[in-house]
Amino acid sequence: MRDQRRSPLASVGLHATLILASAVAVFPPLWLLVTSFKPKSEAFSTDVVKSPTLDNYHHVLADTKFLTWFGNSLFIVVITTLLGVFVAATTGYAVSRFRFPGMRPLMWLLLITQMFPVAILIVPLYNIMSTLGWLNQPVALIVTYLTVAVPFCAWMMKGFFDTIPVEIDESGRVDGLNPFGTFWRLVVPLAKPGLAVTAFYTFITAWAEVAYASAFMTGEENLTLSAGLQTFVNQYTSDWGSMTAAAVLIAIPATLVFSWAQRHLVAGLTAGATKS
């Protein structure tokens, strides 16, 4: 049998490449964190923090509309995530389990909607929201984010439901469950990995989006977090300390949601690995 061990030189090259890639990935968020603790006069300094301060965080939380933006974003994200997961899961289940007229065109339509860039969709969506009187209303962003997240998530959920045996649905019908009861009580618990990833993708879509939030919402009272960041740095002012501090605060909820999704994803993948 041929020896598969790597040579010392190959091992050194592999580890050096991994270390370099890790450093490139970690450096931007690390430098953002470091800058957020610098005084404003040292924001562009390449030195490590000489005199760390919390002034940037205090200014963001006490002297700006950050908490209002946070509340706006939280409301929009929670509603978008709940609706997105429900609509994507039910759509994916229907396409996976049932055969009905127009099913194939529906799947193609879900796929085609992902091919249009944001720049093309802003104007028609803006006109629609203006006609409906939804500008400067959370519903405008909720509907927009659902149109972005649901098609991709529905495709993804279909793939998860395809891996669940159809016999489970048949056993539910034998026990007297209707299609929705079978879906909710038997299939959904087995699709936790897909639901976790769907929830995370929908959350990130709504939490970090800038273009639609800037176009549909005006006035500091109506801005979301991503749009509010632009008020710190524009053509007239440049408060990089406050912007970096706000960016760190914005990243915390995303990190927590990612940790939750990752934990549930691993748990869901290993739940059926052993027999009781």
Short mmCIF file of C-alpha atoms in Angstrom, two decimals:
data_model
loop_
_atom_site.label_atom_id
_atom_site.label_comp_id
_atom_site.label_asym_id
_atom_site.label_seq_id
_atom_site.Cartn_x
_atom_site.Cartn_y
_atom_site.Cartn_z
CA MET A 1 0.00 0.00 0.00
CA ARG A 2 1.33 3.38 -0.99
CA ASP A 3 2.36 5.68 1.85
CA GLN A 4 -0.14 8.56 2.05
CA ARG A 5 1.76 10.67 4.58
CA ARG A 6 2.67 14.22 3.57
CA SER A 7 6.25 15.32 3.42
CA PRO A 8 7.46 17.86 6.02
CA LEU A 9 7.68 20.54 3.33
CA ALA A 10 4.09 19.92 2.22
CA SER A 11 2.85 20.08 5.82
CA VAL A 12 4.67 23.37 6.39
CA GLY A 13 3.17 24.81 3.19
CA LEU A 14 -0.33 23.64 4.10
CA HIS A 15 -0.19 25.08 7.61
CA ALA A 16 1.32 28.35 6.39
CA THR A 17 -1.49 28.70 3.84
CA LEU A 18 -4.16 28.02 6.48
CA ILE A 19 -2.59 30.52 8.89
CA LEU A 20 -2.42 33.17 6.16
CA ALA A 21 -6.03 32.57 5.11
CA SER A 22 -7.17 32.76 8.75
CA ALA A 23 -5.30 36.02 9.27
CA VAL A 24 -6.84 37.56 6.15
CA ALA A 25 -10.32 36.53 7.31
CA VAL A 26 -9.90 37.70 10.91
CA PHE A 27 -8.04 40.97 10.33
CA PRO A 28 -10.95 43.21 9.10
CA PRO A 29 -13.38 42.50 11.98
CA LEU A 30 -10.50 42.55 14.49
CA TRP A 31 -9.31 45.94 13.25
CA LEU A 32 -12.91 47.21 13.33
CA LEU A 33 -13.15 46.16 16.98
CA VAL A 34 -9.81 47.79 17.82
CA THR A 35 -10.75 51.05 16.09
CA SER A 36 -14.02 51.24 18.02
CA PHE A 37 -12.01 51.62 21.25
CA LYS A 38 -9.71 54.34 19.91
CA PRO A 39 -10.23 58.04 20.57
CA LYS A 40 -11.49 59.93 17.53
CA SER A 41 -8.12 61.58 17.06
CA GLU A 42 -6.48 58.15 16.62
CA ALA A 43 -9.10 56.59 14.31
CA PHE A 44 -6.70 56.49 11.35
CA SER A 45 -3.67 55.51 13.38
CA THR A 46 -2.08 52.16 12.56
CA ASP A 47 -0.97 51.70 16.15
CA VAL A 48 -2.71 49.36 18.54
CA VAL A 49 -4.93 51.14 21.06
CA LYS A 50 -2.76 53.31 23.29
CA SER A 51 -5.51 54.69 25.51
CA PRO A 52 -8.68 52.59 25.10
CA THR A 53 -11.94 54.44 25.63
CA LEU A 54 -15.66 53.71 25.59
CA ASP A 55 -16.53 57.21 24.41
CA ASN A 56 -17.52 55.98 20.95
CA TYR A 57 -19.99 53.48 22.39
CA HIS A 58 -21.36 56.05 24.84
CA HIS A 59 -21.85 58.55 22.03
CA VAL A 60 -23.62 56.00 19.81
CA LEU A 61 -25.98 54.80 22.55
CA ALA A 62 -26.66 58.12 24.27
CA ASP A 63 -26.37 60.85 21.64
CA THR A 64 -27.74 59.24 18.47
CA LYS A 65 -30.89 57.43 17.34
CA PHE A 66 -29.12 54.07 17.50
CA LEU A 67 -31.61 52.50 19.92
CA THR A 68 -34.49 53.67 17.70
CA TRP A 69 -32.79 52.14 14.67
CA PHE A 70 -32.22 48.97 16.65
CA GLY A 71 -35.91 48.77 17.54
CA ASN A 72 -36.94 49.34 13.93
CA SER A 73 -34.55 46.67 12.67
CA LEU A 74 -35.53 44.19 15.37
CA PHE A 75 -39.24 44.53 14.59
CA ILE A 76 -38.70 44.17 10.84
CA VAL A 77 -36.29 41.24 11.22
CA VAL A 78 -38.48 39.26 13.63
CA ILE A 79 -41.60 39.58 11.45
CA THR A 80 -39.63 38.86 8.28
CA THR A 81 -37.95 35.79 9.77
CA LEU A 82 -41.17 34.29 11.14
CA LEU A 83 -43.10 34.84 7.92
CA GLY A 84 -40.16 33.82 5.76
CA VAL A 85 -39.61 30.51 7.54
CA PHE A 86 -43.33 29.67 7.48
CA VAL A 87 -43.87 30.57 3.81
CA ALA A 88 -40.63 28.91 2.65
CA ALA A 89 -41.33 25.74 4.63
CA THR A 90 -44.92 25.36 3.45
CA THR A 91 -43.95 26.14 -0.14
CA GLY A 92 -41.04 23.71 -0.08
CA TYR A 93 -43.21 20.99 1.44
CA ALA A 94 -46.01 21.49 -1.10
CA VAL A 95 -43.60 21.30 -4.04
CA SER A 96 -41.81 18.29 -2.54
CA ARG A 97 -44.88 16.23 -1.73
CA PHE A 98 -47.67 17.24 -4.11
CA ARG A 99 -48.05 17.33 -7.88
CA PHE A 100 -50.29 20.08 -9.18
CA PRO A 101 -50.75 22.09 -12.40
CA GLY A 102 -48.16 24.84 -12.71
CA MET A 103 -45.70 23.26 -10.26
CA ARG A 104 -42.76 23.33 -12.68
CA PRO A 105 -43.38 26.96 -13.78
CA LEU A 106 -43.62 27.88 -10.09
CA MET A 107 -40.21 26.39 -9.35
CA TRP A 108 -38.71 28.14 -12.37
CA LEU A 109 -40.30 31.41 -11.21
CA LEU A 110 -38.73 31.03 -7.77
CA LEU A 111 -35.37 30.44 -9.41
CA ILE A 112 -35.63 33.29 -11.92
CA THR A 113 -36.40 35.85 -9.22
CA GLN A 114 -32.90 35.25 -7.82
CA MET A 115 -31.28 36.35 -11.08
CA PHE A 116 -32.21 40.04 -10.87
CA PRO A 117 -29.72 42.36 -9.12
CA VAL A 118 -30.88 44.76 -6.44
CA ALA A 119 -30.19 47.82 -8.61
CA ILE A 120 -32.80 46.71 -11.16
CA LEU A 121 -35.50 45.94 -8.60
CA ILE A 122 -35.26 49.09 -6.47
CA VAL A 123 -37.16 51.37 -8.88
CA PRO A 124 -40.15 49.08 -9.60
CA LEU A 125 -40.43 48.10 -5.94
CA TYR A 126 -40.21 51.76 -4.93
CA ASN A 127 -43.06 52.61 -7.31
CA ILE A 128 -45.17 49.76 -5.92
CA MET A 129 -44.56 50.80 -2.32
CA SER A 130 -45.30 54.43 -3.19
CA THR A 131 -48.59 53.46 -4.87
CA LEU A 132 -49.61 51.42 -1.84
CA GLY A 133 -48.59 54.22 0.54
CA TRP A 134 -46.06 52.00 2.30
CA LEU A 135 -42.98 54.22 2.07
CA ASN A 136 -41.49 54.96 5.51
CA GLN A 137 -43.50 52.01 6.83
CA PRO A 138 -41.97 48.76 8.15
CA VAL A 139 -44.29 46.73 5.93
CA ALA A 140 -42.43 47.98 2.86
CA LEU A 141 -39.16 46.41 4.00
CA ILE A 142 -40.85 43.28 5.35
CA VAL A 143 -42.52 42.55 2.00
CA THR A 144 -39.35 43.39 0.08
CA TYR A 145 -37.12 41.16 2.20
CA LEU A 146 -39.62 38.31 1.89
CA THR A 147 -39.46 38.58 -1.91
CA VAL A 148 -35.67 38.24 -1.64
CA ALA A 149 -35.42 35.44 0.92
CA VAL A 150 -38.44 33.21 0.31
CA PRO A 151 -37.65 31.97 -3.25
CA PHE A 152 -34.15 30.75 -2.30
CA CYS A 153 -35.32 29.31 1.02
CA ALA A 154 -38.24 27.51 -0.64
CA TRP A 155 -35.81 25.77 -3.01
CA MET A 156 -33.60 24.86 -0.06
CA MET A 157 -36.49 23.55 2.03
CA LYS A 158 -37.69 21.42 -0.88
CA GLY A 159 -34.29 19.72 -0.86
CA PHE A 160 -34.60 19.00 2.88
CA PHE A 161 -38.13 17.65 2.55
CA ASP A 162 -37.06 15.42 -0.34
CA THR A 163 -34.68 13.63 2.05
CA ILE A 164 -37.51 12.82 4.50
CA PRO A 165 -39.22 9.51 3.60
CA VAL A 166 -42.72 9.80 2.17
CA GLU A 167 -43.74 6.89 4.39
CA ILE A 168 -43.82 9.30 7.33
CA ASP A 169 -46.54 11.31 5.61
CA GLU A 170 -48.46 8.13 4.83
CA SER A 171 -48.31 6.99 8.44
CA GLY A 172 -49.70 10.37 9.50
CA ARG A 173 -52.62 10.06 7.13
CA VAL A 174 -53.29 6.54 8.41
CA ASP A 175 -53.47 7.99 11.92
CA GLY A 176 -56.08 10.50 10.75
CA LEU A 177 -53.94 13.63 10.33
CA ASN A 178 -54.77 16.09 7.57
CA PRO A 179 -51.96 17.30 5.25
CA PHE A 180 -51.15 20.33 7.43
CA GLY A 181 -51.22 18.22 10.60
CA THR A 182 -48.81 15.76 9.00
CA PHE A 183 -46.56 18.60 7.96
CA TRP A 184 -46.61 20.36 11.32
CA ARG A 185 -46.45 17.40 13.71
CA LEU A 186 -44.35 14.86 11.82
CA VAL A 187 -42.29 16.50 9.07
CA VAL A 188 -41.29 19.85 10.60
CA PRO A 189 -39.48 18.28 13.61
CA LEU A 190 -37.36 16.26 11.16
CA ALA A 191 -36.50 19.34 9.09
CA LYS A 192 -34.86 21.33 11.89
CA PRO A 193 -31.55 21.73 10.01
CA GLY A 194 -33.35 23.30 7.05
CA LEU A 195 -35.49 25.51 9.27
CA ALA A 196 -32.41 26.73 11.17
CA VAL A 197 -30.56 27.62 7.97
CA THR A 198 -33.69 29.24 6.53
CA ALA A 199 -34.16 31.34 9.65
CA PHE A 200 -30.51 32.41 9.61
CA TYR A 201 -30.55 33.32 5.91
CA THR A 202 -33.77 35.31 6.30
CA PHE A 203 -32.39 37.06 9.37
CA ILE A 204 -29.18 38.08 7.61
CA THR A 205 -31.12 39.23 4.54
CA ALA A 206 -33.13 41.67 6.64
CA TRP A 207 -30.52 42.59 9.27
CA ALA A 208 -27.64 43.62 7.01
CA GLU A 209 -29.47 44.99 3.96
CA VAL A 210 -28.70 48.60 3.01
CA ALA A 211 -30.02 49.44 -0.47
CA TYR A 212 -33.75 48.94 0.09
CA ALA A 213 -33.61 50.35 3.63
CA SER A 214 -31.97 53.54 2.36
CA ALA A 215 -34.39 53.93 -0.57
CA PHE A 216 -37.67 53.19 1.20
CA MET A 217 -37.05 54.82 4.60
CA THR A 218 -36.25 58.49 5.22
CA GLY A 219 -35.89 60.46 8.42
CA GLU A 220 -33.79 59.27 11.35
CA GLU A 221 -36.84 57.99 13.23
CA ASN A 222 -37.61 55.48 10.46
CA LEU A 223 -34.11 54.24 9.61
CA THR A 224 -32.86 50.73 10.28
CA LEU A 225 -29.41 49.95 11.64
CA SER A 226 -27.72 49.43 8.29
CA ALA A 227 -29.14 52.66 6.90
CA GLY A 228 -28.37 54.54 10.12
CA LEU A 229 -24.67 53.74 9.78
CA GLN A 230 -24.51 56.05 6.78
CA THR A 231 -25.29 59.04 8.98
CA PHE A 232 -21.91 58.69 10.69
CA VAL A 233 -19.84 58.92 7.52
CA ASN A 234 -21.00 60.94 4.51
CA GLN A 235 -19.69 63.69 2.25
CA TYR A 236 -19.95 66.28 5.02
CA THR A 237 -18.87 64.45 8.18
CA SER A 238 -16.65 61.47 8.99
CA ASP A 239 -17.09 60.02 12.47
CA TRP A 240 -15.27 56.73 12.01
CA GLY A 241 -15.08 56.04 15.73
CA SER A 242 -18.84 56.11 16.13
CA MET A 243 -19.34 54.10 12.95
CA THR A 244 -17.01 51.32 14.05
CA ALA A 245 -18.62 51.20 17.49
CA ALA A 246 -22.09 50.97 15.91
CA ALA A 247 -20.86 48.27 13.53
CA VAL A 248 -19.60 46.19 16.46
CA LEU A 249 -22.95 46.54 18.24
CA ILE A 250 -24.78 45.54 15.07
CA ALA A 251 -22.59 42.45 14.66
CA ILE A 252 -23.42 41.09 18.13
CA PRO A 253 -27.03 39.96 17.36
CA ALA A 254 -25.90 38.44 14.06
CA THR A 255 -23.21 36.48 15.89
CA LEU A 256 -25.71 35.20 18.45
CA VAL A 257 -28.17 34.12 15.75
CA PHE A 258 -25.38 32.35 13.85
CA SER A 259 -24.37 30.49 17.02
CA TRP A 260 -27.97 29.40 17.56
CA ALA A 261 -28.40 28.28 13.95
CA GLN A 262 -25.12 26.37 13.99
CA ARG A 263 -26.03 24.55 17.20
CA HIS A 264 -29.44 23.52 15.90
CA LEU A 265 -27.99 22.55 12.54
CA VAL A 266 -25.50 20.13 14.11
CA ALA A 267 -28.12 18.78 16.53
CA GLY A 268 -30.59 18.22 13.73
CA LEU A 269 -28.05 16.44 11.54
CA THR A 270 -27.06 14.03 14.31
CA ALA A 271 -30.52 13.50 15.85
CA GLY A 272 -31.24 10.38 13.79
CA ALA A 273 -27.75 8.96 13.77
CA THR A 274 -28.41 6.42 16.54
CA LYS A 275 -31.29 4.16 17.39
CA SER A 276 -32.86 4.01 20.80
#
